[in-house]
Short mmCIF file of C-alpha atoms in Angstrom, two decimals:
data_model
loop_
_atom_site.label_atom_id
_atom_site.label_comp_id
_atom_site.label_asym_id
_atom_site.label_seq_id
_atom_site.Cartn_x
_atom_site.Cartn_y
_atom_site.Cartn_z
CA UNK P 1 99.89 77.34 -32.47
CA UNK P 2 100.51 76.36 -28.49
CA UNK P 3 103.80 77.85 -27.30
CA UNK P 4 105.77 81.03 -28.50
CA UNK P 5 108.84 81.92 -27.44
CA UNK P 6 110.29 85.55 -27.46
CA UNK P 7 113.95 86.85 -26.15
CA UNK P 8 116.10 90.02 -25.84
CA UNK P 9 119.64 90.13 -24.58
CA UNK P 10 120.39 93.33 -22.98
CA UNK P 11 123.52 94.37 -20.76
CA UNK P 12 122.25 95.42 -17.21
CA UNK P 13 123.77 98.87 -17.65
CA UNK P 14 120.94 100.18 -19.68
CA UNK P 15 117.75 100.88 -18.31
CA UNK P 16 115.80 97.34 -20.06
CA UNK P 17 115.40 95.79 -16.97
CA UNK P 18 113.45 98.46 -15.22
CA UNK P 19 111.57 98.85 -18.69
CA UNK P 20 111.08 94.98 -18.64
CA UNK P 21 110.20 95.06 -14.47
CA UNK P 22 107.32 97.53 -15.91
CA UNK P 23 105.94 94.84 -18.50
CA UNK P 24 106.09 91.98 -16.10
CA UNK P 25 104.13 94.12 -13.58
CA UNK P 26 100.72 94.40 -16.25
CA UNK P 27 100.95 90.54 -17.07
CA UNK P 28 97.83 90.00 -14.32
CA UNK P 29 96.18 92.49 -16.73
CA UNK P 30 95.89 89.90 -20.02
CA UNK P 31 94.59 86.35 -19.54
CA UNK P 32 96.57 83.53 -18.18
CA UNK P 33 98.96 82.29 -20.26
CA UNK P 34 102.23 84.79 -20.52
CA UNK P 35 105.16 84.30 -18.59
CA UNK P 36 108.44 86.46 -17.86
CA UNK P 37 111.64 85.74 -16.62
CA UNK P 38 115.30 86.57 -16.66
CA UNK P 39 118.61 84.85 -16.89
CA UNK P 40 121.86 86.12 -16.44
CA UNK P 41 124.08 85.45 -19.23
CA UNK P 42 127.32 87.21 -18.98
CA UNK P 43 129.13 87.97 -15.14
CA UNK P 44 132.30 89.59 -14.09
CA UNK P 45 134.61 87.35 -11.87
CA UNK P 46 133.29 89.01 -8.76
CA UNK P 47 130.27 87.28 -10.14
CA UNK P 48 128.29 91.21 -10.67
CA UNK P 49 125.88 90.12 -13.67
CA UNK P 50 126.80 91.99 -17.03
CA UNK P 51 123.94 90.89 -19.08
CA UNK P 52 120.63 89.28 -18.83
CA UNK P 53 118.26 87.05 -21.66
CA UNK P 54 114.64 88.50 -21.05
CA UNK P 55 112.35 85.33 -21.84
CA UNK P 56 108.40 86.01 -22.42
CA UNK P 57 107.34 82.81 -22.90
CA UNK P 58 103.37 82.35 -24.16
CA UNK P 59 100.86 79.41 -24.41
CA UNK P 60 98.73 80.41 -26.86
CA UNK P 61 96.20 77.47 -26.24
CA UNK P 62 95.39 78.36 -22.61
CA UNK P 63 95.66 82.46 -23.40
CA UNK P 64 92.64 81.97 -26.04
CA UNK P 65 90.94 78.36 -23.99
CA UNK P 66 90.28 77.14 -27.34
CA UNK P 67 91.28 73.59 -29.35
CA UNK P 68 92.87 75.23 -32.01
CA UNK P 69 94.34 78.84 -33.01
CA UNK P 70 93.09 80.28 -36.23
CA UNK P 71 94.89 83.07 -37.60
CA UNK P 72 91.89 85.95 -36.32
CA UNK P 73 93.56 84.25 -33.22
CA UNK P 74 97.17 85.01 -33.67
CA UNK P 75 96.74 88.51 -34.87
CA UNK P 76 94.91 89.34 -31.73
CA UNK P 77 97.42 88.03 -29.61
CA UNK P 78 100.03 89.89 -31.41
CA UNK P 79 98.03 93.08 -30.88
CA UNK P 80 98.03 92.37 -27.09
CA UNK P 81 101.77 91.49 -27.37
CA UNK P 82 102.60 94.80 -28.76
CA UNK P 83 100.39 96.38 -25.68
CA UNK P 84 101.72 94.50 -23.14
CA UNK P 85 105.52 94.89 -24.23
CA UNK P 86 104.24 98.94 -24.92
CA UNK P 87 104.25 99.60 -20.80
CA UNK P 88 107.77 99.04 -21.34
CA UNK P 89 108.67 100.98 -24.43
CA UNK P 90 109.36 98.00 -26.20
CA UNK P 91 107.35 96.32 -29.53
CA UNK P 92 107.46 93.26 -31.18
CA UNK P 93 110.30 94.03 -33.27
CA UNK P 94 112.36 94.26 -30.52
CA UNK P 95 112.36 90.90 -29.64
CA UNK P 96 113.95 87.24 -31.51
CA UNK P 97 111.57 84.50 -32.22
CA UNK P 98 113.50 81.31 -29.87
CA UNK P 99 111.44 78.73 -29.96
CA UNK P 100 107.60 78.27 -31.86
CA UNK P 101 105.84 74.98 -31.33
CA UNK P 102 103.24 74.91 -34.21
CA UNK P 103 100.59 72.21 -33.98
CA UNK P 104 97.18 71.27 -34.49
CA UNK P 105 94.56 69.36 -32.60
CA UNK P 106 91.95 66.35 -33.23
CA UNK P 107 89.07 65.41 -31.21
CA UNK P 108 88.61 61.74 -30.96
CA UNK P 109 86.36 61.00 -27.85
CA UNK P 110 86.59 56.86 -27.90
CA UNK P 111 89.52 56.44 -25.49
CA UNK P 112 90.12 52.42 -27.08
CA UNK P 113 90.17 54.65 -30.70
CA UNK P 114 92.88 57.18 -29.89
CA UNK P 115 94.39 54.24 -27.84
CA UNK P 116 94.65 52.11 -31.31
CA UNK P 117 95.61 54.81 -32.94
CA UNK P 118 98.85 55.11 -31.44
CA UNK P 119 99.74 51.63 -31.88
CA UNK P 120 99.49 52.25 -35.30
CA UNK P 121 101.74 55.12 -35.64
CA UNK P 122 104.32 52.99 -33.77
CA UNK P 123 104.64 51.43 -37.99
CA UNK P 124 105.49 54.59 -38.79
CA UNK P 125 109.16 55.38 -40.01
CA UNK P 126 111.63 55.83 -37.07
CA UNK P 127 114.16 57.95 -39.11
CA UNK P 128 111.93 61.02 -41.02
CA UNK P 129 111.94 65.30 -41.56
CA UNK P 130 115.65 65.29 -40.03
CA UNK P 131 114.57 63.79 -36.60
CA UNK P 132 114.78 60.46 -35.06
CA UNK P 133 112.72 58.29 -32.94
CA UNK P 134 114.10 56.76 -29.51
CA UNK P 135 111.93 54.91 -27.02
CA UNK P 136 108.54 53.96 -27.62
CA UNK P 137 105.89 55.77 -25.68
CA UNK P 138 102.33 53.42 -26.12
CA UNK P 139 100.43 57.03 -26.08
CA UNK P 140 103.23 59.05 -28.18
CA UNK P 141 105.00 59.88 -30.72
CA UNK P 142 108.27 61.34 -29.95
CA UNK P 143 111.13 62.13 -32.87
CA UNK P 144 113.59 64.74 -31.93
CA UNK P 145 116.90 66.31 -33.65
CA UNK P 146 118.83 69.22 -31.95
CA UNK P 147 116.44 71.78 -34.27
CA UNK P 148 113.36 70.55 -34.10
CA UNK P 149 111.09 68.15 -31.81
CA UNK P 150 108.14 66.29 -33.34
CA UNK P 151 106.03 65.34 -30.51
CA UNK P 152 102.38 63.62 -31.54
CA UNK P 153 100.44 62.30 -28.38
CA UNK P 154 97.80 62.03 -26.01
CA UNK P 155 96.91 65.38 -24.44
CA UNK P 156 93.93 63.82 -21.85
CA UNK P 157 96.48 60.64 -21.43
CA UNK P 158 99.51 63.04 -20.18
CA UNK P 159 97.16 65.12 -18.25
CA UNK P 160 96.21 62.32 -16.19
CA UNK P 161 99.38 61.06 -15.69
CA UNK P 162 100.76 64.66 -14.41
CA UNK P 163 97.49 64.36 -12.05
CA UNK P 164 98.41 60.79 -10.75
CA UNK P 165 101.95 62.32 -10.04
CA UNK P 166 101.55 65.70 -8.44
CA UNK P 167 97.80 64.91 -7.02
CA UNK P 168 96.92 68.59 -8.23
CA UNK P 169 93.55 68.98 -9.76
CA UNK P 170 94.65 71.78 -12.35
CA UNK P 171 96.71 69.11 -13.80
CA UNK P 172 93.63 67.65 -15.21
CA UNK P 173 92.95 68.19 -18.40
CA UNK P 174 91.15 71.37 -19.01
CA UNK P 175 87.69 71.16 -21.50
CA UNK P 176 89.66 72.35 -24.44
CA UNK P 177 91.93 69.47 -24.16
CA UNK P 178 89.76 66.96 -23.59
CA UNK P 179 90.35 63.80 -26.04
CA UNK P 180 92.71 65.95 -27.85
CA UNK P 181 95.26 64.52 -30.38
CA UNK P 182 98.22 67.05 -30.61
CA UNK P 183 100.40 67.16 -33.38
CA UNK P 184 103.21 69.21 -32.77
CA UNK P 185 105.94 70.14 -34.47
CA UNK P 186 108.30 72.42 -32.04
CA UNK P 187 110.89 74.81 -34.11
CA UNK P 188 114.11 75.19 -31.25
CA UNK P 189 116.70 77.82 -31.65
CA UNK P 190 118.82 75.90 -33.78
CA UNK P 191 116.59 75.73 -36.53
CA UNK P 192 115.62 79.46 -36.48
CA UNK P 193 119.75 80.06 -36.40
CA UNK P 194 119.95 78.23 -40.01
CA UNK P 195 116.97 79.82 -41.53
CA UNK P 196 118.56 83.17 -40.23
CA UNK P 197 121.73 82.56 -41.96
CA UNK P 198 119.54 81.88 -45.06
CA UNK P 199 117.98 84.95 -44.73
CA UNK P 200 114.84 84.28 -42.94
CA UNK P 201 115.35 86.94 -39.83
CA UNK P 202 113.64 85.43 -36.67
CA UNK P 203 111.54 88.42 -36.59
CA UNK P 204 107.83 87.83 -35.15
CA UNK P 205 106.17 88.62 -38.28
CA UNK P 206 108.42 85.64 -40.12
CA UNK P 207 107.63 83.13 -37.71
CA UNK P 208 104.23 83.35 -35.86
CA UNK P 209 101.76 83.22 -38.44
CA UNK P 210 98.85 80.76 -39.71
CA UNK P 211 100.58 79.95 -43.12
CA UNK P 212 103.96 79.53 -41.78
CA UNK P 213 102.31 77.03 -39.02
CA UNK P 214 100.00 75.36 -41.27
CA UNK P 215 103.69 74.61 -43.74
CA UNK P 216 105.56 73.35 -41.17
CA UNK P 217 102.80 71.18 -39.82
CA UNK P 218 102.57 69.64 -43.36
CA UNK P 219 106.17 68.62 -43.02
CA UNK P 220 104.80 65.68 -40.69
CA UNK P 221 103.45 64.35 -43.35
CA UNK P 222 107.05 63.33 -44.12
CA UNK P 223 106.60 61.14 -41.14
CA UNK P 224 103.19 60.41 -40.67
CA UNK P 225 101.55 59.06 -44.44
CA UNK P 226 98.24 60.70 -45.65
CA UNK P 227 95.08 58.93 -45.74
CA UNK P 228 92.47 57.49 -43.50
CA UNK P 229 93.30 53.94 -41.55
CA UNK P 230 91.18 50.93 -43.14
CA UNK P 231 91.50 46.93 -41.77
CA UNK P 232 93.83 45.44 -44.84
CA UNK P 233 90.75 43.72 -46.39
CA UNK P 234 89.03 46.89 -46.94
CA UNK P 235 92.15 48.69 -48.13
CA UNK P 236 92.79 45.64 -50.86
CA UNK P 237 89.07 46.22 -51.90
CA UNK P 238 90.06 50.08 -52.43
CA UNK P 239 93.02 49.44 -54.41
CA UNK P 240 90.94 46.82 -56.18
CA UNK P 241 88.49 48.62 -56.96
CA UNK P 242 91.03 51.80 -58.68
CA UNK P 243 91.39 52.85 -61.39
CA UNK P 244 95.27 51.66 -61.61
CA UNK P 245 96.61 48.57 -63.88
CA UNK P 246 96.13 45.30 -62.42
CA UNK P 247 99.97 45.10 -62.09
CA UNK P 248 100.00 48.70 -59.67
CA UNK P 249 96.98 46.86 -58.11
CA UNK P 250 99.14 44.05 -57.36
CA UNK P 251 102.55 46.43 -56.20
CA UNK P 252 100.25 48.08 -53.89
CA UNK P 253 98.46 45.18 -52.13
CA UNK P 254 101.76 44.01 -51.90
CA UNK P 255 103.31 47.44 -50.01
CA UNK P 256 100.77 47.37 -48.02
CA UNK P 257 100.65 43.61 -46.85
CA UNK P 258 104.85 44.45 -45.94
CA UNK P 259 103.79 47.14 -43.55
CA UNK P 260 101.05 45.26 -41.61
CA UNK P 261 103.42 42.58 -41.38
CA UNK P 262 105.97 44.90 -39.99
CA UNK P 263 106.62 48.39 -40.40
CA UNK P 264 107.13 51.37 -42.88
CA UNK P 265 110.53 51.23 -42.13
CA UNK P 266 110.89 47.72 -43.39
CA UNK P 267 108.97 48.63 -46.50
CA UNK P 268 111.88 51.63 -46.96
CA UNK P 269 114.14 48.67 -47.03
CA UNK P 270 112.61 46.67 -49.81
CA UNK P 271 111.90 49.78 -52.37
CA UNK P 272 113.83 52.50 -53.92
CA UNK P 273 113.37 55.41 -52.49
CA UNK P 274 111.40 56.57 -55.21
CA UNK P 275 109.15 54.01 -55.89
CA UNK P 276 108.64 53.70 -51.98
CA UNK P 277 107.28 57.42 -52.32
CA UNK P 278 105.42 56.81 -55.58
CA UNK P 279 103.16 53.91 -53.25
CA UNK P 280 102.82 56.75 -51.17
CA UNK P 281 101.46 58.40 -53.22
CA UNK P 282 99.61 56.73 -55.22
CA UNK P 283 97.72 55.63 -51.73
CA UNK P 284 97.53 58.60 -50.48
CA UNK P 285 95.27 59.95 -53.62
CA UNK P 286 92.92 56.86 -52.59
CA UNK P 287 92.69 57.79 -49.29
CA UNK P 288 94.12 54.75 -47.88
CA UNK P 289 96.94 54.90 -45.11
CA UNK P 290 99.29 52.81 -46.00
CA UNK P 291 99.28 51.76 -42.05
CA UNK P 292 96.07 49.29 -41.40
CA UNK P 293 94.46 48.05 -38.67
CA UNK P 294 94.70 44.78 -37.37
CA UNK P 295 91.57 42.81 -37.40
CA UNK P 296 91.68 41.77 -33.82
CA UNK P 297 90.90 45.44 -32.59
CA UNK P 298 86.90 45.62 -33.10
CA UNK P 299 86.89 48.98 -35.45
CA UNK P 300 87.52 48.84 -38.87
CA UNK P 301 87.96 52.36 -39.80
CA UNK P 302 89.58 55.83 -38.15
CA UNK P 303 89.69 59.03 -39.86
CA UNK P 304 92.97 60.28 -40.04
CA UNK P 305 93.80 63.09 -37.63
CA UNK P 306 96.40 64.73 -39.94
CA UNK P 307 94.50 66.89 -42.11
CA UNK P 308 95.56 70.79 -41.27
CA UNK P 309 94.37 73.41 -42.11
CA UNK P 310 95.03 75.13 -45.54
CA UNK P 311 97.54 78.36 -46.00
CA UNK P 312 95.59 81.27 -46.74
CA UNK P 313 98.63 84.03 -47.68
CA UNK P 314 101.21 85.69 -47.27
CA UNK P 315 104.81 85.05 -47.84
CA UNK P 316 106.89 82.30 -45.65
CA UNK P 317 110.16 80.80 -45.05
CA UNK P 318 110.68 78.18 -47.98
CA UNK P 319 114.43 76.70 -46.49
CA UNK P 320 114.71 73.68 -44.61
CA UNK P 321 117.00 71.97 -42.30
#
């Protein structure tokens, strides 16, 4: 999980900002990593302010230092969550879930690797999990809609290029993010306003979890096929070497052949939907991406990054949107 986002609406009558003033003043007493502000939101024509949004925004990556939250991880921060909102007289429940980016990172320390990785994921279907895909980034992946933000990229590449453009040595990337993949999938407002209306409160116990996370990361999968990455020779001499009839042999080579000629997006075009997702499939229980790599790049195999974590328990929001 990297950020959280947590807001209260309260009208500036009450006493909630001077409770609020009293939780912003312990922040320097938890790790780096919390932030509070406030924004007006409603003013009288004399422009007096009527009501302010409380924002406590946290990064749960650089509160913890660590590559990846695990769920020991998430119930600690809630526990200093609950104390640092208690100088206030306030608690968790008091405050709406806004925004939750859930992702997960992967280690790949060969620069030219992570760097041909990308250009493989460019193949990967511009339209998918209700979001859309506008300009190409070469070390990104970005899909957005207006309720949710897919965002799979380069953490050491954007670090660097935040250091080339502010000069600031804390720009650089910090140990933890060091050759870091991140796959993110970032849950806005608007998608925690439908799941609330189908009965999925955007309480903190709903949202920021490790199951919840690790089921909404596995909705990239909609986007971003299973299986490791193989040159096309070797993944022909997997398929060849199945179990499957020669004729699925045969459909497969061939659905595979379409999208290192082009794109997945091309191969949507030339199957019906379902047996476009039965290839899928079908690949995916090989272990073969249906995305290969070119054979002028020098490596002939990467392991995929998207492999996440299983859900332990608990119960979590099942909608969609």
């Amino acid at each position: 999980m990297h950020t959280i986002l947590l807001t209260r609406i309260f009208q500036t009558s009450s006493d909630e900002l001077q409770r609020f003033n009293q939780v912003q003043s312990h922040l320097h007493d938890f790790s780096d990593g919390i932030t509070l502000w406030y924004h007006p939101l409603t003013t009288t024509d004399d422009g007096d302010v009527l009501s302010l949004l409380c924002s406590i925004k946290v990064d749960a990556l650089k509160y913890f230092q660590v590559e990846n939250t695990t769920a020991k991880h998430i119930q600690t921060l809630l526990c200093h969550l609950d104390k640092l909102l208690s100088y206030g007289g306030f608690t968790l429940a008091d405050m709406t879930v806004s925004r939750v980016d859930y992702c997960y990172n992967y280690r790949i320390k060969d620069a030219k690797v992570r760097q041909i990785l990308f250009s493989l994921l460019q193949k990967c279907p511009t339209k998918a999990i209700y979001t859309m895909r506008g300009v190409k980034y070469e070390t990104s992946i970005y899909s957005r809609s207006k309720s949710k933000v897919v965002n799979v990229y380069d953490k050491t590449a954007e670090r660097e290029a935040k250091y080339r453009s502010t000069g600031s040595r804390m720009d650089l990337p910090q140990s933890y993010e060091q050759d870091i993949v991140r796959m993110e999938l970032q849950v806005k407002t608007e998608h925690l306003k439908y799941m609330a209306r189908c009965g999925v409160a955007r309480a903190v116990t709903n949202w920021i979890n490790a199951d919840t996370e690790t089921r909404y990361l596995e909705k990239l999968y909609g986007m971003f096929p299973r299986g490791d990455f193989y040159t096309l020779e070797q993944a022909e001499a997997l398929i060849s070497s199945s179990k499957h009839s020669k004729t699925m042999k045969t459909h497969l080579i061939k659905f595979l052949r379409i999208i290192a000629k082009d794109d997945m997006d091309t191969a949507k075009t030339q199957f019906s939907y379902n047996t476009y997702q039965r290839y899928l499939n079908l690949l995916s229980d090989l272990g073969v991406n249906p995305i290969t790599i070119p054979d002028n790049c020098g490596i002939q195999y990467i392991k995929s990054p998207f492999v996440f974590p299983a859900p332990t328990t608990g119960t979590i929001p099942v909608a969609s949107a």
